[in-house]
Structures are given as structure tokens and as C-alpha cells.
XYZ file of C-alpha atoms in Angstrom:
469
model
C 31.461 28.776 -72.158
C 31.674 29.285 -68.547
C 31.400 25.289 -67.999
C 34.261 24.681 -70.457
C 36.198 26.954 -68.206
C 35.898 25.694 -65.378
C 36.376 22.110 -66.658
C 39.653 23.915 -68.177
C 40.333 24.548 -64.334
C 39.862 21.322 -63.058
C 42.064 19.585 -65.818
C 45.150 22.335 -64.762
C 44.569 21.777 -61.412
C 44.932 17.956 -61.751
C 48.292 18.803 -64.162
C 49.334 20.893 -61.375
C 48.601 18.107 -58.706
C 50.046 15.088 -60.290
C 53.549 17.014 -61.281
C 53.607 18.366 -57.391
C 53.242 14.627 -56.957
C 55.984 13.412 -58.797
C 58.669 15.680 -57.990
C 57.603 15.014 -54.121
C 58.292 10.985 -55.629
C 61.679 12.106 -56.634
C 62.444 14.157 -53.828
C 61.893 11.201 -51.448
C 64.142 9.041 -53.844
C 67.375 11.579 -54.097
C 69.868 10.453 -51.153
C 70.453 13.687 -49.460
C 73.992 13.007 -48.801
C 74.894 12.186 -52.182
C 78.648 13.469 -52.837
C 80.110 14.028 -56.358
C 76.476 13.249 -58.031
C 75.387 9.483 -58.934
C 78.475 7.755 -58.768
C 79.539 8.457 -55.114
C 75.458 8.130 -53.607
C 73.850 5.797 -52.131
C 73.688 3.567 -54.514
C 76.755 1.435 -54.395
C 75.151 0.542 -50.990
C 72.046 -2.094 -52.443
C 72.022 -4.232 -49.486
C 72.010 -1.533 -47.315
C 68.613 0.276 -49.460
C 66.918 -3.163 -49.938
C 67.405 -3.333 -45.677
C 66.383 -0.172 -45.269
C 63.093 -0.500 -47.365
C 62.216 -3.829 -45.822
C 61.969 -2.400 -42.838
C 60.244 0.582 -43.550
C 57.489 -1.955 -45.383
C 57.240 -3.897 -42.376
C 56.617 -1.045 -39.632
C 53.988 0.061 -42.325
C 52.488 -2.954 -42.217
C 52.600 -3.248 -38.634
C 50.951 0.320 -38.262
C 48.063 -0.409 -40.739
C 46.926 -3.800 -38.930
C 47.134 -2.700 -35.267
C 44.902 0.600 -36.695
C 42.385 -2.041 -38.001
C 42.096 -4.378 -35.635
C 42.066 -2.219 -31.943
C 40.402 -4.762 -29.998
C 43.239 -7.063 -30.251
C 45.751 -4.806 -30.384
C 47.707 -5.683 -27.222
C 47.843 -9.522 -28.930
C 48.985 -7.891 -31.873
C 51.415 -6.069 -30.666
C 53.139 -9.071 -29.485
C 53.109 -11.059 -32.631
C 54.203 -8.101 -34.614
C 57.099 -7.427 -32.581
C 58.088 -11.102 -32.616
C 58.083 -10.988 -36.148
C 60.087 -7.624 -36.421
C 63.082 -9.200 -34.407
C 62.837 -12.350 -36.282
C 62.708 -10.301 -39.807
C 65.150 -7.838 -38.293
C 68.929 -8.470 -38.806
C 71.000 -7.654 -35.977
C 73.736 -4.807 -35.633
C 76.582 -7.073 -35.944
C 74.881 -9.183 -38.960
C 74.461 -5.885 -41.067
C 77.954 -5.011 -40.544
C 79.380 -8.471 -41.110
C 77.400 -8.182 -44.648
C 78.706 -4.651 -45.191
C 81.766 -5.374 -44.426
C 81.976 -8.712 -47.038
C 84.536 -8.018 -48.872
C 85.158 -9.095 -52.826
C 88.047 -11.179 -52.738
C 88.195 -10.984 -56.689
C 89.489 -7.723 -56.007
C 93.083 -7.995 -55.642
C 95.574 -4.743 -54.742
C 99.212 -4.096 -55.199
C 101.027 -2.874 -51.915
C 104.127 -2.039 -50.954
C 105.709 -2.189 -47.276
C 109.019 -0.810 -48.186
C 108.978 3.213 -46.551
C 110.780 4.274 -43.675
C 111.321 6.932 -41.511
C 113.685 8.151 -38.697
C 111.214 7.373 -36.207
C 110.513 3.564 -36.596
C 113.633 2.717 -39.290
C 116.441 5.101 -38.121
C 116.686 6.690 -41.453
C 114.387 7.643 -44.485
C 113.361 4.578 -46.615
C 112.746 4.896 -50.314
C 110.893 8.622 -49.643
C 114.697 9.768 -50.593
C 114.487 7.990 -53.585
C 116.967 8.646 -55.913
C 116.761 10.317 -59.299
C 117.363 7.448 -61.794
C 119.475 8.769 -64.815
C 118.927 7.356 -68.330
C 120.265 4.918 -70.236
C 121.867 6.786 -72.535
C 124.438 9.030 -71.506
C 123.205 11.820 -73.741
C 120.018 12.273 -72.500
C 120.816 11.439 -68.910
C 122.904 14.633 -69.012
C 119.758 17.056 -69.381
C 118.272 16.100 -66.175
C 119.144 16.426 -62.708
C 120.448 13.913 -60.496
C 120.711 13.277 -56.679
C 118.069 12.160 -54.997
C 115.199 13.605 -52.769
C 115.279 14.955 -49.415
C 112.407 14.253 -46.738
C 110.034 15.000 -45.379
C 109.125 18.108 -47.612
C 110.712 16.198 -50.404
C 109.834 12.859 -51.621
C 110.334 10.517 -54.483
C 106.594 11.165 -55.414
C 104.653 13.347 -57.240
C 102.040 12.884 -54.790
C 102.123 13.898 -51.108
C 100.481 10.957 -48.677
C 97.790 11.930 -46.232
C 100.020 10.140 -43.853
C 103.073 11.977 -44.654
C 106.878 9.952 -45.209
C 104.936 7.189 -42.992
C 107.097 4.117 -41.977
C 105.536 0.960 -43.090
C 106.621 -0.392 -39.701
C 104.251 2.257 -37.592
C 101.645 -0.078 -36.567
C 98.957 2.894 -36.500
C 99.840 3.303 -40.688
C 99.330 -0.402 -41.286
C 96.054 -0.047 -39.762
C 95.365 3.343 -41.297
C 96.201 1.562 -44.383
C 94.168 -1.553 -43.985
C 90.764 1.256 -42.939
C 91.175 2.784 -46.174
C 91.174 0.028 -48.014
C 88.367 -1.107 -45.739
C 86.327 1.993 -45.308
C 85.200 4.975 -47.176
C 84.189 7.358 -45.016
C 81.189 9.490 -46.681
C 78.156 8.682 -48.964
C 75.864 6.730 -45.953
C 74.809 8.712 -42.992
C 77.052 11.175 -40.318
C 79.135 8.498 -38.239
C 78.614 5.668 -40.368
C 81.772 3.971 -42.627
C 81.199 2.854 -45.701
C 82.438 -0.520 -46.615
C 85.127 -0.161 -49.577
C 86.152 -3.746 -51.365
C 89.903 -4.524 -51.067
C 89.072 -8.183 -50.415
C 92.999 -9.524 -51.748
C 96.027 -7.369 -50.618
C 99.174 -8.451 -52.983
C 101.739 -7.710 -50.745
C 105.473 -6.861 -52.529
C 107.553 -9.699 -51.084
C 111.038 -10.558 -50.856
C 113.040 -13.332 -49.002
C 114.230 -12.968 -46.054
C 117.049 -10.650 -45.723
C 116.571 -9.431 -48.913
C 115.141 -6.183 -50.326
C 115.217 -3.986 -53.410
C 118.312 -1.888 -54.218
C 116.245 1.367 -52.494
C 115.167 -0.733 -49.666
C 115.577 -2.954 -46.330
C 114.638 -6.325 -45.944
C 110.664 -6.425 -44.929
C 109.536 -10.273 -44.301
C 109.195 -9.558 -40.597
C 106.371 -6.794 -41.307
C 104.575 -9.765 -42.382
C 103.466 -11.518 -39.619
C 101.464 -7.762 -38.537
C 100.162 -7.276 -41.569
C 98.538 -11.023 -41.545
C 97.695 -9.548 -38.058
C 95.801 -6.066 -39.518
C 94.392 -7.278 -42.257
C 92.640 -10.055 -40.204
C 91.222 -7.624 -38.229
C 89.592 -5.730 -41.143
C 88.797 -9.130 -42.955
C 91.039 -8.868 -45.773
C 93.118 -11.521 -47.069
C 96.675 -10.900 -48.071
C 98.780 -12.669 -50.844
C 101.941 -12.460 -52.182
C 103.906 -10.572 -55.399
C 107.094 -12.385 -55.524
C 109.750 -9.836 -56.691
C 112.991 -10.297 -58.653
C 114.939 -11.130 -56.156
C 119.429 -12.313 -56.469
C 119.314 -16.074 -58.034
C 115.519 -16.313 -58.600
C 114.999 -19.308 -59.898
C 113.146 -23.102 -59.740
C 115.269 -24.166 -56.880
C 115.182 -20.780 -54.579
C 111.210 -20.840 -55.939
C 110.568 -24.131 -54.446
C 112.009 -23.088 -51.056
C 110.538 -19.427 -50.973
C 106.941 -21.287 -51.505
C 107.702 -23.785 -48.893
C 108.665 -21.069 -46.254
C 105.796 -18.721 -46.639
C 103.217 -21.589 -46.828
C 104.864 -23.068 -43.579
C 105.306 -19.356 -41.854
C 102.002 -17.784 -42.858
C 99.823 -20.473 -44.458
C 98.414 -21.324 -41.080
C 96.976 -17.649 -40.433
C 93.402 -17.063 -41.411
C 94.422 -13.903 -43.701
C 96.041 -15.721 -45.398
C 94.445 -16.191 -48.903
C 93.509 -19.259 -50.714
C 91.795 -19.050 -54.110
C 88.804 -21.420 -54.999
C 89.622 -23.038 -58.080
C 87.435 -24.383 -60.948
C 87.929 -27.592 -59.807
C 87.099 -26.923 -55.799
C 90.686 -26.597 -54.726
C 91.525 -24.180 -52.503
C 94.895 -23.194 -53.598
C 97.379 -20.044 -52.551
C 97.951 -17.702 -55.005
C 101.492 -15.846 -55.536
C 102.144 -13.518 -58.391
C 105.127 -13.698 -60.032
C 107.045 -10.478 -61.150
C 109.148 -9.656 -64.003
C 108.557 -13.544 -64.529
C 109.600 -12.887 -68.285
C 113.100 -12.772 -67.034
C 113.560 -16.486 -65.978
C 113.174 -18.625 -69.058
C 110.743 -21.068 -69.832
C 112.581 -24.357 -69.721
C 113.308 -23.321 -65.594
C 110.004 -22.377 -64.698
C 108.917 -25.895 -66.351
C 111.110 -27.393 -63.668
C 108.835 -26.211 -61.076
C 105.916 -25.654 -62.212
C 105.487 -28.716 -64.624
C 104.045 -32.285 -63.040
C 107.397 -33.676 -64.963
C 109.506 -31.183 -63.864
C 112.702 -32.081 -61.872
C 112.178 -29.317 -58.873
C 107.264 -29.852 -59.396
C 105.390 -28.492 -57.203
C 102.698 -29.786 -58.494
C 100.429 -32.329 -56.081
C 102.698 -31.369 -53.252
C 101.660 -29.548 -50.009
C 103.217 -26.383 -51.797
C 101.327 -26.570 -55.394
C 99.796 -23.495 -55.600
C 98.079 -21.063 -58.534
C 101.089 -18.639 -59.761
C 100.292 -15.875 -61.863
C 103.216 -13.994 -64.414
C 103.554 -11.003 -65.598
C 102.539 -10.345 -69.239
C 104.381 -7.457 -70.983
C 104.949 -8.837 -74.450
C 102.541 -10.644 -76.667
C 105.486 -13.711 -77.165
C 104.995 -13.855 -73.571
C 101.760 -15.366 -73.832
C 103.439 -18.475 -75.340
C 106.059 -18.840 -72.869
C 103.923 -18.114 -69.816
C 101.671 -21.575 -71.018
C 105.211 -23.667 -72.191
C 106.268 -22.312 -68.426
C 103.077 -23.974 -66.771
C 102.196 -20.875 -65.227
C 98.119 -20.955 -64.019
C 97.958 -17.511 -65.442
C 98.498 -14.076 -66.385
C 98.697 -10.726 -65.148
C 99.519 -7.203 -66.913
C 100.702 -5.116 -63.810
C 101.304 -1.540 -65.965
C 98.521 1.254 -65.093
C 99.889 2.818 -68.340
C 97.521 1.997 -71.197
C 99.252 1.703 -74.348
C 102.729 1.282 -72.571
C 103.014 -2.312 -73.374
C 101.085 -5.127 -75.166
C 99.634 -6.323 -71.674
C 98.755 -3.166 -70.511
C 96.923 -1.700 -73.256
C 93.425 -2.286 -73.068
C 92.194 -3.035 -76.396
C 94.375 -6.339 -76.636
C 92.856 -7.774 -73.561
C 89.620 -9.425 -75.474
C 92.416 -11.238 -77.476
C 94.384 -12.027 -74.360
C 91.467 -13.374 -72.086
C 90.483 -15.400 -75.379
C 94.215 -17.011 -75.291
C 93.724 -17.555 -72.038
C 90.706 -19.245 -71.947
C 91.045 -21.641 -74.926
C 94.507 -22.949 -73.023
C 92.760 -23.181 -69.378
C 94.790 -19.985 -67.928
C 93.563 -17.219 -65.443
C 93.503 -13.603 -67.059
C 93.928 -11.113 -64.550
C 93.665 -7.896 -65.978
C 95.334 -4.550 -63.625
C 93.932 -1.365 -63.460
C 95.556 2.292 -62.209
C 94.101 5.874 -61.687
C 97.250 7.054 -63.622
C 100.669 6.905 -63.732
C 103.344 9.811 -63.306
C 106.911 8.414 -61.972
C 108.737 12.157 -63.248
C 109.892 12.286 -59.238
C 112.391 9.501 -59.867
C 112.611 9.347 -63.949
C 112.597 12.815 -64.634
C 113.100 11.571 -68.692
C 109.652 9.207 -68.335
C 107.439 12.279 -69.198
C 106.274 10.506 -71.787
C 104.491 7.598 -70.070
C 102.445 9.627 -67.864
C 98.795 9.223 -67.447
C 96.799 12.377 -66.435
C 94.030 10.724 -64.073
C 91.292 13.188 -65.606
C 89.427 13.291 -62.093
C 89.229 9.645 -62.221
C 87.715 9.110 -65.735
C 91.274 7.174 -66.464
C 90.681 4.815 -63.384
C 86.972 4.792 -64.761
C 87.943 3.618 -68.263
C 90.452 0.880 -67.290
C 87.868 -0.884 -64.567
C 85.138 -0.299 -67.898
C 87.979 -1.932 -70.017
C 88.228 -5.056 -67.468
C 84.713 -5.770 -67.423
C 84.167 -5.807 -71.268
C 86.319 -9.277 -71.202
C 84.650 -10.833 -67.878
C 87.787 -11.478 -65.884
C 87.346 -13.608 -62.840
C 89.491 -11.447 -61.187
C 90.885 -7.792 -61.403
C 94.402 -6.749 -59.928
C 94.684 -2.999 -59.042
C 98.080 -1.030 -59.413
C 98.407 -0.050 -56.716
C 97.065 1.147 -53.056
C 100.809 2.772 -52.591
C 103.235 2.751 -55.613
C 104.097 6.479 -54.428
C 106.993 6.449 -56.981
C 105.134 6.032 -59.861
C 102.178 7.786 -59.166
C 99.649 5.051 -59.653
C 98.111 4.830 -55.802
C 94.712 5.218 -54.964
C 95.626 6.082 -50.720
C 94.924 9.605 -49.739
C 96.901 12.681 -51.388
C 96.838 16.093 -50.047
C 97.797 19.089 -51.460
C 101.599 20.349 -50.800
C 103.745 22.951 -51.167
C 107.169 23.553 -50.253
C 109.970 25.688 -51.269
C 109.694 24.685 -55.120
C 107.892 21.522 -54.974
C 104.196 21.215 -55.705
C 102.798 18.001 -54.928
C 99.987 17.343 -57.399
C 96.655 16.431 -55.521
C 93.433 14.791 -56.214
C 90.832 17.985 -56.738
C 88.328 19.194 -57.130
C 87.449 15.823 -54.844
C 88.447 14.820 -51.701
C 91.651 12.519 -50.698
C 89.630 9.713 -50.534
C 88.031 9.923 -54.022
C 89.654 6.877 -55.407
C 88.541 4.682 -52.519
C 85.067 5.709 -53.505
C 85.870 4.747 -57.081
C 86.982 1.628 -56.346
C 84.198 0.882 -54.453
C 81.707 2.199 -57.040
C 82.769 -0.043 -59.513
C 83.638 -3.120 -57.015
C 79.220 -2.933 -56.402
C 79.618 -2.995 -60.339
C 81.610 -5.345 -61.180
C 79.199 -7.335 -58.362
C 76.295 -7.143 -59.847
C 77.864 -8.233 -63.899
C 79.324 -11.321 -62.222
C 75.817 -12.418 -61.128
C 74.665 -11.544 -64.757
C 77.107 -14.042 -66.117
C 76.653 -16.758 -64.389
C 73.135 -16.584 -65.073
């Protein structure tokens, strides 16, 4: 009896040992600075773990020969720390491959804010309240337009405040967040985010939007930032007066010849091993088919086809008959812009199987957008109906989940600063004033969709290498 007890012992001891064991395993595996669980940790940093481990291996390595092998152990000592700077990578090589962006990654941004500061006046942060179509309904809601800096044309408040898109401290502020995340690695170390493609709103020169001032001269320091942070910027043609095949050809021909020269400015590897710019084309559905043929046809009468200008241009899908017209049109492909699911044919995601099949049987590009939200009551106080509650970021979650399913080669994200419509991923702070309250991003911090967007960039990563295995 007394021997089956004490071999009772021994077995519970053991239990007890190899449990101790394995939650001192899972201890040592947990990153300790971890934020918002799983999703935020360390692991959307691979490269950085696999690193980490391979040189943890190699100092083991290193301690367990010179412990064997004493009498040669100033020899030793030499060769092994030979081999740990060849193994090594350098400071600067660990940052360049941190800081490699994914240039299938491609977000919308706008340039178009001003303030009394840098512009003389407010810019589009006084929005104005757009009334309704129809008179009837128009009448229930206020009109006027909003008042800065406490009041903005946003539901959102901006870390940054009513910023000026000509403060040269913003447009670096602006290319660091799309850049950097600042938590989830170690105190005093930035965390690479994955903006590789900014799509920056463009109009002519001398032109702007009915809200805004003419903004073709910020390019030339945006080119500027962005190089700096080794992101590439390309441009989202906007409706501007006359758009058409003739004022196309020329608005190509000018930015190619103005900016094509700078290194941030992006060129897209095609299929075929062209390097080609890219320009999105909004509201293209306006202009139809038989004058987009003219430019962007090899038998049109204005091509730009084989020329120094040719180029990969992208139009906006909202209809499903826009499919058809976008391919008579000789667009290269097809983008669906909305961060409202269900809004339109593009933007809703269960049609975009059927729309990347289209697209692929007839040789087009399907660029699929995704948005944390969407809420644009600031300036359409009638639009309640089209918001998107951002549900902590399961929304922006479900649309990048949505965009994977149909193996895009690239995904367009709306936006880094639509502040109007509610649909940027930049900081937000909470705000109150008088009887505005801004909505915010918590429980989580401002810089919670940055994180996202990197989470699911590491992703999105790793199921590109899976399919072109």
C-alpha cells in the first residue's frame, strides 16, 4: 500500500512538473507588450521574430562551443565573432526591411484643407451643409455651413486639428502615420505600417473642387515627403470642367513630364514586365464610352497607347452596366471607391467574386476599396441612412476579409483623410464643444486603424505568397 503511494506521489509530482513546464513555455512565448490582444502583438512583425530568434540561436550556439572546447577558446572566440557579424544584419539593413513597404496597398488622400495660418482662410473644414435634392426634405434640415476650428465638416475631430495641407510638418505627420505605428514592438521603437501607394486627389492646374483651391503645387512636396518615408504616390484624377479624351491626353502628358522623373513617383509592374504609371480615374462613368475609346483605344483618334504617356488607368465601378462600358472604354481596370457596403453594386462585397471573375476572363485589374466606416451626417445631414458604424474596427476587419476571399492583386483603401465622410483611418481624438461631440475611436487609441491596416497588410502578405505557390 505504502509503495503504491508513494508511486502515486511521484506520478503527481511529474503532473505537477511538466504543467509548471508548459505554462513557463507559454509565458516565454506571450509578447509582453501585446496591445488590444492577438491582433495588435507582435506578430504582424515575422521578420522581426524570425531575426530575433536567429540570433538568440546563434549566441547559444556560440556559448555551448566556447564552454566545450576551453583550450581554444581565444581561437574560437575569433571565428565566432566573425561569423556573428557576417550572420548579423546591420542597423540600417533591419530597418530598410522593416520599413519595405507593400506597394499593393494603395490609399486615398486628400490635400485640399486649409487654415488661416498657411491658406489665409479655412479650407473645406467650413464645409457647407449640402441640402437635398428635393425641396421637401431639404427643408427639415439645417443649412449653413460649419465654423472652425471647434466646428468642422466632420464627424470626426483630427489629431492634428483644422491642419492645412500646405504645413509642411502635417505632410510629414501624415506621411509617419502612414509609415509608422507607434506601439506593439519595444519602448522607442516604430513600427513599420504598409501604405506603400498614396492616391493622391488631383486636379489640373488651377483647378479645384467647388469647396476648394487649386492644389497641383503641393505636389512637388509631397513627391518630396513621401520619398523620404519610401512611399510612392499616384494619382486619382477627379471630375474636373471639360474632362474629356483631349484635356486627358494633356493632363497625362503634364504630370508624367512634371513628376514622372521623381523617384516617388509610382510605376506599376505589369503582367507583361512593363513598368507603367497608374492614374485612377473618378466618376469615370460620367464620360461615355465612345470618348474614352478615343484615348484609351490603340485605334483611337486622341491613343495613348505605345506612346511615352500609355499608362494603366483604373475607373470607377458603381453600377454593374458599368462593367461593360469600362472594357468597350479600354480602361486596364476597375475600382469600387465606396467604404459603404451595400451602397452600390461595386461596393458591396458579396458581388466582388463575380466582379474579379469579369475581370479576369476580359484581362482587367480588379481593385477592390476598403473603409473603417462611413458617416458624412456633418455635411449631408439627410445621408443617415448610409452610415457605417465602424464596430471597433470589425467593419474595416470584414471589408479587408471580403478583399482577400477574391485574391485581388491590389487593394485601394478609402481613405487616410476623407474627413467629410467619415471614412479615414488618421488619428481622431475625442471633442467636445459647445454642442458638438466629435465621435472618436474608443475604447482604442487614435492610432488603432493604422494598426489595423497593418495587421492585415502582414496578412494579406503572407496569402499572396500562398497563391503563387
Amino acid at each position: 500500500m505504502a509503495r503504491f503511494r508513494r508511486r502515486t506521489c511521484i506520478i503527481l509530482l511529474l503532473f505537477i512538473l511538466f504543467i509548471c513546464s508548459i505554462m513557463m513555455a507559454l509565458k516565454t512565448l506571450r509578447p509582453d507588450r501585446a496591445g488590444f490582444g492577438d491582433p495588435f502583438g507582435l506578430g504582424l512583425l515575422p521578420e522581426l521574430q524570425q531575426q530575433t530568434v536567429h540570433l538568440d540561436n546563434k549566441q547559444n550556439s556560440l556559448n555551448r562551443v566556447q564552454g566545450d572546447t576551453i583550450t581554444h577558446v581565444n581561437n574560437l572566440h575569433s571565428i565566432a565573432v566573425n561569423t556573428m557579424k557576417a550572420s548579423m544584419p546591420p542597423v540600417i539593413k533591419l530597418e530598410e526591411e522593416l520599413s519595405s513597404p507593400n506597394y499593393n496597398f494603395h490609399i486615398f488622400y486628400y490635400s485640399w484643407f486649409g487654415n488661416p495660418q498657411f491658406d489665409g482662410k479655412y479650407i473645406h473644414w467650413n464645409h457647407p451643409l449640402l441640402p437635398h435634392w428635393d425641396p421637401k426634405i431639404a427643408n427639415n434640415y439645417p443649412k449653413g455651413r460649419h465654423n472652425p476650428p471647434e466646428d468642422i465638416g466632420a464627424n470626426f475631430y483630427p489629431e492634428l486639428g483644422s491642419y492645412s495641407s500646405k504645413d509642411p510638418s502635417v505632410i510629414e505627420a501624415h506621411m509617419k502615420q502612414m509609415r509608422a505605428a507607434s506601439t506593439g514592438v519595444a519602448e522607442g521603437l516604430d513600427r513599420w505600417c504598409i501604405q506603400g501607394v498614396i492616391v493622391l486627389s488631383w486636379y489640373p492646374p488651377g483647378m479645384a473642387d467647388e469647396n476648394g483651391e487649386p492644389t497641383d503645387d503641393l505636389v512637388p512636396v509631397i513627391l518630396d515627403y513621401a520619398h523620404k518615408y519610401n512611399l510612392k504616390v499616384t494619382f486619382h484624377i477627379e471630375p474636373y470642367k471639360d474632362r474629356d479624351d483631349r484635356s486627358m491626353y494633356h493632363n497625362v502628358k503634364y504630370i508624367i513630364d512634371k513628376y514622372g522623373g521623381h523617384p516617388a513617383f509610382y510605376r506599376h509592374k505589369t503582367s507583361t514586365g512593363r513598368l507603367l504609371p497608374m492614374f485612377y480615374v473618378y466618376d469615370s462613368y460620367v464620360t461615355i464610352p465612345e470618348i474614352w475609346a478615343n484615348l484609351l483605344t490603340v485605334s483611337g483618334s486622341q491613343t495613348i497607347r505605345n506612346t511615352p504617356y500609355d499608362a494603366l488607368f483604373i475607373a470607377l465601378l458603381v453600377e454593374e452596366r458599368h462593367k461593360h462600358d469600362i472594357q468597350r472604354s479600354g480602361f486596364d481596370g476597375m475600382y469600387t471607391y465606396f467604404a459603404t457596403n451595400g451602397f452600390s453594386y461595386g461596393s458591396s462585397h458579396h458581388n466582388w467574386a463575380s466582379l474579379k471573375a469579369f475581370c479576369d476572363s476580359n484581362n482587367l485589374m480588379f481593385i477592390p476599396s476598403v473603409g473603417p466606416g462611413y458617416i458624412d451626417t456633418s455635411i449631408r445631414p439627410w445621408n443617415n441612412h448610409n452610415t457605417r458604424n465602424r464596430v471597433n474596427g470589425k467593419y474595416y476587419e470584414t471589408a479587408f476579409s471580403a478583399a482577400l476571399l477574391v485574391r485581388p492583386e491590389i487593394i485601394s483603401i478609402t481613405s487616410f483623410n476623407e474627413w467629410h465622410e467619415g471614412t479615414q483611418i488618421e488619428k481622431a481624438v475625442p471633442k467636445r464643444t459647445g454642442q458638438v461631440v466629435y465621435l472618436d475611436y474608443k475604447p482604442h487609441k487614435p492610432n488603432v486603424y493604422l494598426e489595423l491596416t497593418q495587421k492585415w497588410s502582414e496578412k494579406y502578405r503572407k496569402e499572396q505568397e500562398q497563391w503563387l505557390m
